[in-house]
mmCIF file with all atom_site columns, C-alpha atoms in Angstrom:
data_model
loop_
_atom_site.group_PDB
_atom_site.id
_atom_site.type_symbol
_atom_site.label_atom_id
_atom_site.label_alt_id
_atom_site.label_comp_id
_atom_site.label_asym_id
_atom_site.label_entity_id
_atom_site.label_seq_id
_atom_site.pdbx_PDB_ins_code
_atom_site.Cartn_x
_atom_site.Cartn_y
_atom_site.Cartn_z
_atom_site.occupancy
_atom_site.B_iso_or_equiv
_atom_site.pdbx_formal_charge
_atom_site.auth_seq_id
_atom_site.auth_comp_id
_atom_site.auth_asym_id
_atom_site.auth_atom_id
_atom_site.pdbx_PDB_model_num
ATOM 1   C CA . UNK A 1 1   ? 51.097  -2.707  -0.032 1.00 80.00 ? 1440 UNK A CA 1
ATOM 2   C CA . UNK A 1 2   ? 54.650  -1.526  1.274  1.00 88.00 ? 1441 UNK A CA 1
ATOM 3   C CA . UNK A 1 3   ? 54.983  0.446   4.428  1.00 90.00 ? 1442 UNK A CA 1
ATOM 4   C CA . UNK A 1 4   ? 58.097  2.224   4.420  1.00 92.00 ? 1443 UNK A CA 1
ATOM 5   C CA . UNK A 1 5   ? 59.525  2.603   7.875  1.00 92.00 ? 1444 UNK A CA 1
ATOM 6   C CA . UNK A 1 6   ? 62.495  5.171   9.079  1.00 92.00 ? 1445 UNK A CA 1
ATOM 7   C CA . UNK A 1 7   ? 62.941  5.131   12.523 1.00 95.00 ? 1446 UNK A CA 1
ATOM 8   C CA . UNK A 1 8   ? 66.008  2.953   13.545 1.00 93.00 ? 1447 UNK A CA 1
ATOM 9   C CA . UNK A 1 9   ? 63.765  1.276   16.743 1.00 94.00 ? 1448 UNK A CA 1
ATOM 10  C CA . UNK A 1 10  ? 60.896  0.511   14.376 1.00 94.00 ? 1449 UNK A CA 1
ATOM 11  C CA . UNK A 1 11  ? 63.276  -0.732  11.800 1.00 92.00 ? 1450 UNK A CA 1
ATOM 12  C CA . UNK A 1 12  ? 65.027  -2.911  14.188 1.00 92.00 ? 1451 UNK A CA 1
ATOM 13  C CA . UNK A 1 13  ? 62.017  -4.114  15.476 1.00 94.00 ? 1452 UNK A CA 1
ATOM 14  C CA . UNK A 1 14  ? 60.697  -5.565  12.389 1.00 93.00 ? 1453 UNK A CA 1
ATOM 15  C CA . UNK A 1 15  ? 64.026  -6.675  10.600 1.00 92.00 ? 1454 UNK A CA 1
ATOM 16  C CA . UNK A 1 16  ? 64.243  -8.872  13.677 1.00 92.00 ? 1455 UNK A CA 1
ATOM 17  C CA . UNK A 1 17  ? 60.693  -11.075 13.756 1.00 93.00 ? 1456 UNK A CA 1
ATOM 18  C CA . UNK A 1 18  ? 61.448  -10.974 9.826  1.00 92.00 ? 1457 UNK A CA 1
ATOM 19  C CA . UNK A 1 19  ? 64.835  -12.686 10.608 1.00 91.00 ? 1458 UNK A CA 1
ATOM 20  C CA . UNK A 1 20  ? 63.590  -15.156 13.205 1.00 91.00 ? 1459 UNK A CA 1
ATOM 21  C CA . UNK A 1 21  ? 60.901  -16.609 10.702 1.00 90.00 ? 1460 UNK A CA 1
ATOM 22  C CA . UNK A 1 22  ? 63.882  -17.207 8.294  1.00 89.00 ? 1461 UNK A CA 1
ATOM 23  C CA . UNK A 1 23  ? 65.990  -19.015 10.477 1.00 88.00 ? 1462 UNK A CA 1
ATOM 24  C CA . UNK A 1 24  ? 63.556  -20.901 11.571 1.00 89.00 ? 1463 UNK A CA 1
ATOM 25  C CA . UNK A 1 25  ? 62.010  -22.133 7.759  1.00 89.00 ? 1464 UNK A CA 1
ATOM 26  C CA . UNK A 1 26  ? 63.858  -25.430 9.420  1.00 87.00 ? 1465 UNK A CA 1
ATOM 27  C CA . UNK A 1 27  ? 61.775  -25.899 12.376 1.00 87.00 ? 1466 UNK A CA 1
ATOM 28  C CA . UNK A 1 28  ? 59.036  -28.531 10.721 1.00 87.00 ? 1467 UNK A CA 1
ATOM 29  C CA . UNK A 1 29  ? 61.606  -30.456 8.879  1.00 88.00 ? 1468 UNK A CA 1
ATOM 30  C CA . UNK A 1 30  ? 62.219  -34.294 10.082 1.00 88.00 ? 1469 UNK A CA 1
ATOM 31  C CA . UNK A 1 31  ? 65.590  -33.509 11.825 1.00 87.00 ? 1470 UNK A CA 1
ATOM 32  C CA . UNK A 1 32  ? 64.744  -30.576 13.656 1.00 87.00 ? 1471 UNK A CA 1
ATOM 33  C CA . UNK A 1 33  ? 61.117  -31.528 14.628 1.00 84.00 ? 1472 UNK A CA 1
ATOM 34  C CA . UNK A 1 34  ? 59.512  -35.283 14.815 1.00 85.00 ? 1473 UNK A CA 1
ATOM 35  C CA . UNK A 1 35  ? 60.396  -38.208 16.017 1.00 89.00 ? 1474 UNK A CA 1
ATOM 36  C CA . UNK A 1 36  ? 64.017  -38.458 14.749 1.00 90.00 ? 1475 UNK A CA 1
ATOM 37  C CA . UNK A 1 37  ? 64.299  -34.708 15.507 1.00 89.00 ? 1476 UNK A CA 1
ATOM 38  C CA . UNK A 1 38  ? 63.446  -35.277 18.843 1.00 89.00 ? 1477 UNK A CA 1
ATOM 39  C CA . UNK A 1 39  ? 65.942  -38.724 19.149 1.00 90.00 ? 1478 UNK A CA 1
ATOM 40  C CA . UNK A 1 40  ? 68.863  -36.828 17.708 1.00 91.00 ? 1479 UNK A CA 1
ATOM 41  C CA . UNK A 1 41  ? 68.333  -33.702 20.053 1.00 90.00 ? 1480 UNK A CA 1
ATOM 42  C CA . UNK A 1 42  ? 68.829  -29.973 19.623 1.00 87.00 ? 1481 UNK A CA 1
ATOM 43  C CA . UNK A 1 43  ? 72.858  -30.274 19.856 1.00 89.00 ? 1482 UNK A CA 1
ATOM 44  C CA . UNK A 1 44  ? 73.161  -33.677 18.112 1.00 90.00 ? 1483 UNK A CA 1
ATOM 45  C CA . UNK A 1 45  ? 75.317  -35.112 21.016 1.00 91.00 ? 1484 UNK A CA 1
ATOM 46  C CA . UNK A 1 46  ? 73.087  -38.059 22.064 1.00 93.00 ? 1485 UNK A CA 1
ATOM 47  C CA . UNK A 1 47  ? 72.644  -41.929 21.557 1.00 93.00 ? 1486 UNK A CA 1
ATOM 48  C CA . UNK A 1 48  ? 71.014  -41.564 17.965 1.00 92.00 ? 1487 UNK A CA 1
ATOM 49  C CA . UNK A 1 49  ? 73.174  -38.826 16.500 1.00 93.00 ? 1488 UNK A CA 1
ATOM 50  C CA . UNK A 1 50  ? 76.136  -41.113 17.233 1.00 94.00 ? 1489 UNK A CA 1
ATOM 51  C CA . UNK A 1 51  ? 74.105  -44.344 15.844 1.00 94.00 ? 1490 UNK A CA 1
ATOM 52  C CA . UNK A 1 52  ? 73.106  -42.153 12.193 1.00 93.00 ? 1491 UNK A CA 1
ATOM 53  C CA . UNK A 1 53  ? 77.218  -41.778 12.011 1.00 93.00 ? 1492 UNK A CA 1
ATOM 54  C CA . UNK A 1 54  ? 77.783  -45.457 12.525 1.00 92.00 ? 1493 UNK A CA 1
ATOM 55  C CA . UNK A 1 55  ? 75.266  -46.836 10.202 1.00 92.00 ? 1494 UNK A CA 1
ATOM 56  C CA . UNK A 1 56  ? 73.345  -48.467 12.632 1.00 91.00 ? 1495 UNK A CA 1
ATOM 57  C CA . UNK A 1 57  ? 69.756  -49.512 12.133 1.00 90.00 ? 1496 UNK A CA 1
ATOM 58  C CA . UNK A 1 58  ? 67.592  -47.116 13.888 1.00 89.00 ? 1497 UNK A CA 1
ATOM 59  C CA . UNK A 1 59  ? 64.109  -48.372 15.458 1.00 90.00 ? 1498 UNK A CA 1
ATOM 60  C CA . UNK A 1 60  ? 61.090  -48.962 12.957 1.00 89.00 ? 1499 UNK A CA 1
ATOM 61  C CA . UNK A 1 61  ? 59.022  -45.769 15.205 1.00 87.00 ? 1500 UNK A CA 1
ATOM 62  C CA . UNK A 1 62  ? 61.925  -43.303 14.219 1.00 88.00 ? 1501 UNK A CA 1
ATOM 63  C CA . UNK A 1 63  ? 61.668  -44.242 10.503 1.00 89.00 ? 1502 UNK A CA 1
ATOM 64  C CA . UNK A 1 64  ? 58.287  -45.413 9.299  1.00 88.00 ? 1503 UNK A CA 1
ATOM 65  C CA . UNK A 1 65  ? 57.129  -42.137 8.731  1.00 87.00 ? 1504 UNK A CA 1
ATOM 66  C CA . UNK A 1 66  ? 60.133  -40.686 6.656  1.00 90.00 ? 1505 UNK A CA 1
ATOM 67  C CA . UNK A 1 67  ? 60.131  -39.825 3.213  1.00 91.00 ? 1506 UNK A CA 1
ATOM 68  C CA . UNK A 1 68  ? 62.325  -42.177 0.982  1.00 92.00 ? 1507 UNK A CA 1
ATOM 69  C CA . UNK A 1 69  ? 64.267  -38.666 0.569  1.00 92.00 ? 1508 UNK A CA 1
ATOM 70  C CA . UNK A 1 70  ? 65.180  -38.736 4.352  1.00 91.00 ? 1509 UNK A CA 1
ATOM 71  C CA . UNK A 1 71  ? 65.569  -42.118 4.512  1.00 91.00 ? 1510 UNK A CA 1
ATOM 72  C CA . UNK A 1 72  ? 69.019  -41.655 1.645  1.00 92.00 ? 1511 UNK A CA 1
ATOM 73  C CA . UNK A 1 73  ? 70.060  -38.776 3.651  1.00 91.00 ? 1512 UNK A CA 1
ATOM 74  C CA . UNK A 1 74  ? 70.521  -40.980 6.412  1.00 92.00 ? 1513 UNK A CA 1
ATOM 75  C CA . UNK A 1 75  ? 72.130  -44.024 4.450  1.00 92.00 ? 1514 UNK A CA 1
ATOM 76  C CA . UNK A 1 76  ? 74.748  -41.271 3.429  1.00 90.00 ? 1515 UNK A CA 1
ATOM 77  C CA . UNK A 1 77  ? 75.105  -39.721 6.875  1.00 91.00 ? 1516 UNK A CA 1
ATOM 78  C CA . UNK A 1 78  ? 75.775  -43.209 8.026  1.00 92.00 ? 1517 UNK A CA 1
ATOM 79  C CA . UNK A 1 79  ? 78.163  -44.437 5.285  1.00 90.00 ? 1518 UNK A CA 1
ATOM 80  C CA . UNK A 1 80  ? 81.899  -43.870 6.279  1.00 86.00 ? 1519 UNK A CA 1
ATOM 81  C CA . UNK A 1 81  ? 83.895  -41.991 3.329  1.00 85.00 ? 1520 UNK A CA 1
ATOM 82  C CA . UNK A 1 82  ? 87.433  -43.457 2.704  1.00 88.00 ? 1521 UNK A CA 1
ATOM 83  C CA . UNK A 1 83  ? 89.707  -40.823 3.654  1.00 87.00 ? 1522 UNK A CA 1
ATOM 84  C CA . UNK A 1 84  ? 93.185  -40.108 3.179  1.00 89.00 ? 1523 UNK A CA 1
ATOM 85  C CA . UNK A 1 85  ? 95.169  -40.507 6.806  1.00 88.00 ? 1524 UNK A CA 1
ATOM 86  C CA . UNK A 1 86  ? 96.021  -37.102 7.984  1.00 86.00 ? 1525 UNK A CA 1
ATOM 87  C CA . UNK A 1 87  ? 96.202  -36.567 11.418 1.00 87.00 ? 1526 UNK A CA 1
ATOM 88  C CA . UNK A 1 88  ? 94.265  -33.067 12.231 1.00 88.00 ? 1527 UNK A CA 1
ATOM 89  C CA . UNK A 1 89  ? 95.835  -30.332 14.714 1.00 91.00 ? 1528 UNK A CA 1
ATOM 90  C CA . UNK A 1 90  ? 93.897  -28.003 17.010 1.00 92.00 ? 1529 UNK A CA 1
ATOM 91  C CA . UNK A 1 91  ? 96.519  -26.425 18.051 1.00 95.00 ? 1530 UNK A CA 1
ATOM 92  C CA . UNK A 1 92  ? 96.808  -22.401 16.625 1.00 96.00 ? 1531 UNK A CA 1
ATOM 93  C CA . UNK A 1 93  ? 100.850 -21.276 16.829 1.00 96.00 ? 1532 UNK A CA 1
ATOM 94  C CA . UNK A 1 94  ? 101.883 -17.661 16.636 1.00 97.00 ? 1533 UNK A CA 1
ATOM 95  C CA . UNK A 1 95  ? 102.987 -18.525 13.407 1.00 97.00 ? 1534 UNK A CA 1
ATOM 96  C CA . UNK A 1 96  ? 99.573  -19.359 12.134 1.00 96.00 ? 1535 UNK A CA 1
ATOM 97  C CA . UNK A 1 97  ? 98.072  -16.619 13.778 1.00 97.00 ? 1536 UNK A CA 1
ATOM 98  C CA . UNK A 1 98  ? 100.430 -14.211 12.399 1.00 96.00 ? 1537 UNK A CA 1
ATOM 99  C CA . UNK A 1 99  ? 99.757  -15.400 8.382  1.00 95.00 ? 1538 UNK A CA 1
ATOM 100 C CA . UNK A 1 100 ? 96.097  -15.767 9.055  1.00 94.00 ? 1539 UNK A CA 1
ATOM 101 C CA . UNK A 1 101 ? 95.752  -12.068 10.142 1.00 94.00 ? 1540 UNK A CA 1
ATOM 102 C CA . UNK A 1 102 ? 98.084  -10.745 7.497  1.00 91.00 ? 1541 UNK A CA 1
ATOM 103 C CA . UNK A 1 103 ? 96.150  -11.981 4.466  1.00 89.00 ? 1542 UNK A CA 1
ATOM 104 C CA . UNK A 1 104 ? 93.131  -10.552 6.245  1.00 88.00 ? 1543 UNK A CA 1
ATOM 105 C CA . UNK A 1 105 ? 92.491  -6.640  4.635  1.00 85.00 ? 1544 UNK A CA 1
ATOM 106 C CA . UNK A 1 106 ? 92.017  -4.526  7.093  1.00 81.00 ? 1545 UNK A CA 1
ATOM 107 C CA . UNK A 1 107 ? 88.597  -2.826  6.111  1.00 79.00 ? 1546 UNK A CA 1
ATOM 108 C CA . UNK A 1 108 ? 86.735  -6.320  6.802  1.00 78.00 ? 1547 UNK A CA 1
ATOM 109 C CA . UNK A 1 109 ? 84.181  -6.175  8.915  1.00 75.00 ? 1548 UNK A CA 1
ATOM 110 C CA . UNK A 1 110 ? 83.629  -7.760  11.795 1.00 72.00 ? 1549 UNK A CA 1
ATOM 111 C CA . UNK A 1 111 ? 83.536  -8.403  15.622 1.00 79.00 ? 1550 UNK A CA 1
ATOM 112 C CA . UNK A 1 112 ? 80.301  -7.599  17.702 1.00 82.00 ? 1551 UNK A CA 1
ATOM 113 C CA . UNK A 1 113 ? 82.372  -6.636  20.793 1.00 87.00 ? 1552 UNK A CA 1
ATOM 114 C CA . UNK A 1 114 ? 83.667  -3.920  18.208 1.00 85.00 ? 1553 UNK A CA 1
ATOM 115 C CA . UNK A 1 115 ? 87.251  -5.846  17.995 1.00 89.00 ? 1554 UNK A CA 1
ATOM 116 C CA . UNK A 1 116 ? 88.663  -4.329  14.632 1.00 88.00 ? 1555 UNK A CA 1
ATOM 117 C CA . UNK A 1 117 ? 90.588  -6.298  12.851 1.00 90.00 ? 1556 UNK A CA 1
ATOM 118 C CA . UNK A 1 118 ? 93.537  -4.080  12.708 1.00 91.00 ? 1557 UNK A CA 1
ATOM 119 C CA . UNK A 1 119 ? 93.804  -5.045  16.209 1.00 92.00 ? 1558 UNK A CA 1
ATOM 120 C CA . UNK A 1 120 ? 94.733  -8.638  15.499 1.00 94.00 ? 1559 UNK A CA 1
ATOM 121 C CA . UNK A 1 121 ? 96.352  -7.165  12.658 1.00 94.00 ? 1560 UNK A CA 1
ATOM 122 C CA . UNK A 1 122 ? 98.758  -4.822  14.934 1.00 94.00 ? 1561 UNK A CA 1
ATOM 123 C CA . UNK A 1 123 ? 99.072  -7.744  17.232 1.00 96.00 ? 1562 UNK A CA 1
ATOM 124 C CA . UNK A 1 124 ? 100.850 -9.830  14.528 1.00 96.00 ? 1563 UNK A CA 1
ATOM 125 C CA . UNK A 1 125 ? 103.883 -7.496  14.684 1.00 95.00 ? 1564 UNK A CA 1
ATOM 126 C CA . UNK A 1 126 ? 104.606 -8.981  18.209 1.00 97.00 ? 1565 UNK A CA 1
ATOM 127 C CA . UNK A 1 127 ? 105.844 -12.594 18.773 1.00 96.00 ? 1566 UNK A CA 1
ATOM 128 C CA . UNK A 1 128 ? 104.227 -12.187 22.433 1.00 97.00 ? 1567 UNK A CA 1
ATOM 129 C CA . UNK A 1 129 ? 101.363 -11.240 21.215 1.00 97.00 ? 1568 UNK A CA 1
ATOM 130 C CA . UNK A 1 130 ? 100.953 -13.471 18.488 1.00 97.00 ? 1569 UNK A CA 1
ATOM 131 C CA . UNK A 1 131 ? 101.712 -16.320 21.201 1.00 97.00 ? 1570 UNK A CA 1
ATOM 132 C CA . UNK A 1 132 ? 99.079  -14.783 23.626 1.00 97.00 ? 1571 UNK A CA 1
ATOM 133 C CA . UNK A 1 133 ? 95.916  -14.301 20.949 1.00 97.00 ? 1572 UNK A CA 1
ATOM 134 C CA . UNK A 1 134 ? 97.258  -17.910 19.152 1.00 97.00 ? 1573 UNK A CA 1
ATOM 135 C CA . UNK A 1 135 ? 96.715  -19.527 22.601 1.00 97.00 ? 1574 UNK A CA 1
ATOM 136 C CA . UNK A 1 136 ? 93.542  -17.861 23.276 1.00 96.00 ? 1575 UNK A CA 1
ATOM 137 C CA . UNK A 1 137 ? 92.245  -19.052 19.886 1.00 97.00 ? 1576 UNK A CA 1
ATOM 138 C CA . UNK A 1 138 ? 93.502  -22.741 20.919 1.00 97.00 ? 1577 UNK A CA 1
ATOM 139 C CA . UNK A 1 139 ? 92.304  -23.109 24.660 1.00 97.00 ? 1578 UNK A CA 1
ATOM 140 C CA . UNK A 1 140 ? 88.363  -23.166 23.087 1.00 96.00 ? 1579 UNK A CA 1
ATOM 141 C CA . UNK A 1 141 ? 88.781  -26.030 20.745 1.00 95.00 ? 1580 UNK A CA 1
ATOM 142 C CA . UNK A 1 142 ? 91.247  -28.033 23.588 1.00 95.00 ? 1581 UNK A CA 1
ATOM 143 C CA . UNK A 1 143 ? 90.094  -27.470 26.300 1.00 95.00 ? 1582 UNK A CA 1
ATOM 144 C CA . UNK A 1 144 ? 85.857  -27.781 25.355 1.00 93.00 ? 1583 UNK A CA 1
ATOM 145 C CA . UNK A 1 145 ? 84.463  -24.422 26.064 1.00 94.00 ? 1584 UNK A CA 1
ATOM 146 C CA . UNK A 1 146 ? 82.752  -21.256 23.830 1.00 93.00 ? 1585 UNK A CA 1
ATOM 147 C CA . UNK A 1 147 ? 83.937  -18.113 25.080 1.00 95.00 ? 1586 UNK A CA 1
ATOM 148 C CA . UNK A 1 148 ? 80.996  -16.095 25.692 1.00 94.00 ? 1587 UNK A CA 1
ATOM 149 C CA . UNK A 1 149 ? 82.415  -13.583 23.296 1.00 94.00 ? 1588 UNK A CA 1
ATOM 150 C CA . UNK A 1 150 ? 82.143  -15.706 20.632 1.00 95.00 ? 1589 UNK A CA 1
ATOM 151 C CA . UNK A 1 151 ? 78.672  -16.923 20.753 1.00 94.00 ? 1590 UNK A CA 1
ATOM 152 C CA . UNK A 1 152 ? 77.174  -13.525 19.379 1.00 92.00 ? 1591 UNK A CA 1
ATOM 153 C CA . UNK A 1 153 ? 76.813  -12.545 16.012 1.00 90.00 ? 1592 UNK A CA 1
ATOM 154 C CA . UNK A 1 154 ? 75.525  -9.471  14.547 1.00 88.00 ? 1593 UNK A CA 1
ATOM 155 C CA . UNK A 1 155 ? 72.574  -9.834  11.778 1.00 88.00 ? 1594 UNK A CA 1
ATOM 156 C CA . UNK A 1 156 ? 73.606  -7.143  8.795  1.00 90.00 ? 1595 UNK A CA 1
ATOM 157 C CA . UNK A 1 157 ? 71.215  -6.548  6.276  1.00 92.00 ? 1596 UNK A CA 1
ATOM 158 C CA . UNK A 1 158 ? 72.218  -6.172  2.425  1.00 93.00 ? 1597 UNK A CA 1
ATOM 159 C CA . UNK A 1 159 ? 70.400  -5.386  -0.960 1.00 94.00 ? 1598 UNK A CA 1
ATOM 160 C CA . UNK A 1 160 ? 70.301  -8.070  -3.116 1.00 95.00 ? 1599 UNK A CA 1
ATOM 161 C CA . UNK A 1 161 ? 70.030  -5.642  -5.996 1.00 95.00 ? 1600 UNK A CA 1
ATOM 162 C CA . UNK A 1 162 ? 70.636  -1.684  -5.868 1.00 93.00 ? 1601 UNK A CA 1
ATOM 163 C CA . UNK A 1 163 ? 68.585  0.791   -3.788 1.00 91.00 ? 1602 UNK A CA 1
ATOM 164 C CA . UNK A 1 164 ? 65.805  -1.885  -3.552 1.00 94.00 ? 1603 UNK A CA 1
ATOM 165 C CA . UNK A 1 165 ? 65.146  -1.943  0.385  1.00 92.00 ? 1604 UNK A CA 1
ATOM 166 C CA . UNK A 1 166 ? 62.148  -3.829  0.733  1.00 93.00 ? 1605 UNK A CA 1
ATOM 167 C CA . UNK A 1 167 ? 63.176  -6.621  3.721  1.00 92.00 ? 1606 UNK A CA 1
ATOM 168 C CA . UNK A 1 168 ? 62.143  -9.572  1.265  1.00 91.00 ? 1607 UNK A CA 1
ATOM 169 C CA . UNK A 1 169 ? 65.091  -8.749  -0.951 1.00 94.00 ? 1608 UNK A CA 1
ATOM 170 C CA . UNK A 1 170 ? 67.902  -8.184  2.097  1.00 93.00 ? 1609 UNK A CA 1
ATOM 171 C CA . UNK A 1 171 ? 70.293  -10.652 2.807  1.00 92.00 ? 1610 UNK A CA 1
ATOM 172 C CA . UNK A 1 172 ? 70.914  -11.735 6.050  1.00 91.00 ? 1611 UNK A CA 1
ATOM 173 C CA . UNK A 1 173 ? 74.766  -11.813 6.606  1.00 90.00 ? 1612 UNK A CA 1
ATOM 174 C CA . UNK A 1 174 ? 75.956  -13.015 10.138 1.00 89.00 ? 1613 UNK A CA 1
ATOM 175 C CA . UNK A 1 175 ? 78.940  -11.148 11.324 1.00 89.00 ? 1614 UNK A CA 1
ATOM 176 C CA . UNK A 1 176 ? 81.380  -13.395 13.912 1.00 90.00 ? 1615 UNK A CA 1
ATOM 177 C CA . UNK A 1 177 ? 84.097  -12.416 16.320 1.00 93.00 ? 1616 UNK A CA 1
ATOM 178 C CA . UNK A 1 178 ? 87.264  -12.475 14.269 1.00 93.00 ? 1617 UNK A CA 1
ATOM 179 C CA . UNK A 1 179 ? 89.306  -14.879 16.069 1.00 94.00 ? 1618 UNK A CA 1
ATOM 180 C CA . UNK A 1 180 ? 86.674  -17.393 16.399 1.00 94.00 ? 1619 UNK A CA 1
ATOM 181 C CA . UNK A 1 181 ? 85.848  -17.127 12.533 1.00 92.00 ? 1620 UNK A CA 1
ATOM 182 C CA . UNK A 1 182 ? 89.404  -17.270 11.994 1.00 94.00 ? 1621 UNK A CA 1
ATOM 183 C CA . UNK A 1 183 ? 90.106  -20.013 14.222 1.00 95.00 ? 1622 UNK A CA 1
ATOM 184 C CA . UNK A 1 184 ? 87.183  -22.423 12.694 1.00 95.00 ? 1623 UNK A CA 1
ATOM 185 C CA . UNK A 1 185 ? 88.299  -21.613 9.247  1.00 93.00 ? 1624 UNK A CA 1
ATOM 186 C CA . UNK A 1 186 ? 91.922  -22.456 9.852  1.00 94.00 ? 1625 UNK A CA 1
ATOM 187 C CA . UNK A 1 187 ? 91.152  -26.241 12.504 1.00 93.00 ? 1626 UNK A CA 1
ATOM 188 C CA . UNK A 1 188 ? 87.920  -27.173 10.293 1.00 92.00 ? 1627 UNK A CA 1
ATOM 189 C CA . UNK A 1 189 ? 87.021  -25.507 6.774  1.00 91.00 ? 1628 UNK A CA 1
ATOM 190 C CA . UNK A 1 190 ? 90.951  -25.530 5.977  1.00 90.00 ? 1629 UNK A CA 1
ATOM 191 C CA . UNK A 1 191 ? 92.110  -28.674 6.844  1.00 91.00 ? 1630 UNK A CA 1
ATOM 192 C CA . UNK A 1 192 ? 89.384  -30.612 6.430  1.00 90.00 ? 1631 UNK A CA 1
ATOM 193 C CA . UNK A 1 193 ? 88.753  -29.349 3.258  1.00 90.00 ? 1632 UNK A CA 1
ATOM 194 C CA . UNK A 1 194 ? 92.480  -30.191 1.793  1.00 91.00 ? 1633 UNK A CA 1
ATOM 195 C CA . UNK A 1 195 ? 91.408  -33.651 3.557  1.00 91.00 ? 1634 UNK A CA 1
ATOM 196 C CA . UNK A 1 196 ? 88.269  -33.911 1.110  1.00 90.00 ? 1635 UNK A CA 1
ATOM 197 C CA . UNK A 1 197 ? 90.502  -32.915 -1.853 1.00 89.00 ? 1636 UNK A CA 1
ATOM 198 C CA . UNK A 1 198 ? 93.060  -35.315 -1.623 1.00 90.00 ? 1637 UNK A CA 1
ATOM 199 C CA . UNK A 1 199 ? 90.346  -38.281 -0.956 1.00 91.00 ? 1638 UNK A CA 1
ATOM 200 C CA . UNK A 1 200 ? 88.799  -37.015 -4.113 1.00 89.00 ? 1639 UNK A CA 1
ATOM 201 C CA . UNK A 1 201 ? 85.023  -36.554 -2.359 1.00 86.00 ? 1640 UNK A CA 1
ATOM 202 C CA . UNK A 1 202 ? 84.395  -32.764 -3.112 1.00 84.00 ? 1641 UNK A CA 1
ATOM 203 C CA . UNK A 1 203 ? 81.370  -32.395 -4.914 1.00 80.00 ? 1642 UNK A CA 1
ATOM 204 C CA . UNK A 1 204 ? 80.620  -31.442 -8.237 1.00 77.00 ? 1643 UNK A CA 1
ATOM 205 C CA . UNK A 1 205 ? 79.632  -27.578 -8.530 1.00 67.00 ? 1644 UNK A CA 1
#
C-alpha cells in the first residue's frame, strides 16, 4: 500500500535513501565490486585501468570469474579506435564563453550555489568579464583541480507521467553548476563528439 507523505522534512528524507539505492543498482557489478573492481579502483587512475586501455593481458585471478559478456567489454575497452587527427583544446576564450551563454535561454535551471544563469548571461555583455568567467572555466581542466563549487549537484525529482507522484515513477535529474556543465560540454561532449563523427564510430541509434 502507498503512504502519501506531505511534510517537506519527511519527504526529503525518504526521496533521499530512495535515491541512494538507485545510484547505487551498480555497486555488485564486476567493475565496481570484485576482483577487477577492486584492481581498477574507485577513480580508475591506477595500474589496471591504464592496462584495460592498452589492451594488455590482465592476470588469469582478475578474469577467470567474468562472464564472456565482461570479458568483450574489455576487448573493446582495450581496442584503440582509428581516429581522425585533431588536436583537442582546453582552453575556454571569452569568445567561447560569450556564444555558449547566449544560446543558453535564460529560464534554465540550474546552479546549486543559486548562480542564475542570467548571471553568466549578463556577464557576456562585458569583454572583461567574459575574459574573467572564460579563465575561471579553463584554470580547472589546466591546471588539475575541481572547484569545490562544482562538485555538488542538486537531485530534482520529475513525473514521468502527469500528476502521478508515487517516488517509483520520478525521475531523478541532477542539476550542475552552470559553468562547469558548460565547460565539460564545450572541452569533451563537443569536441570529442565532432571527433567521433568525422572517424565515422558513432553508434547506430
Amino acid at each position: 500500500s502507498w503512504e502519501s507523505i506531505t511534510a517537506p522534512e519527511d519527504m526529503a528524507a525518504v526521496i533521499a535513501k530512495f535515491n541512494i539505492r538507485n545510484f547505487h543498482q551498480a555497486h555488485h557489478t564486476p567493475f565496481a565490486y570484485g576482483p577487477i573492481g577492486k584492481a581498477i579502483g574507485k577513480f580508475a587512475n591506477t595500474t589496471m585501468a591504464d592496462d584495460i586501455l592498452r589492451g594488455a593481458t590482465l592476470p588469469e585471478e582478475i578474469t577467470e570469474d567474468l562472464m564472456d559478456e565482461t570479458k568483450r567489454m574489455l576487448y573493446v575497452l582495450g581496442t584503440r579506435p582509428k581516429l581522425v587527427e585533431r588536436e583537442l583544446k582546453s582552453e575556454i576564450t571569452a569568445t567561447d564563453f560569450r556564444n555558449m551563454y547566449k544560446a543558453v535561454g535564460e529560464n534554465t535551471s540550474s546552479s546549486p550555489s543559486t548562480i542564475h544563469v542570467d548571471h553568466y548571461k549578463a556577464a557576456t555583455k562585458s569583454e572583461f568579464l567574459s575574459w574573467v568567467y572564460a579563465t575561471m572555466m579553463t584554470l580547472p581542466y589546466t591546471e588539475g583541480f575541481s572547484p569545490e563549487r562544482w562538485q555538488v549537484v542538486l537531485d530534482v525529482m520529475l513525473p514521468k507521467e502527469p500528476h502521478n507522484w508515487k517516488i517509483n515513477r520520478l525521475r531523478i535529474l541532477q542539476l550542475y553548476e552552470s559553468d562547469a556543465n558548460q565547460s565539460m560540454r564545450h572541452l569533451f561532449a563537443r569536441q570529442m563528439g565532432f571527433i567521433m563523427e568525422d572517424s565515422d564510430i558513432v553508434p547506430d541509434m
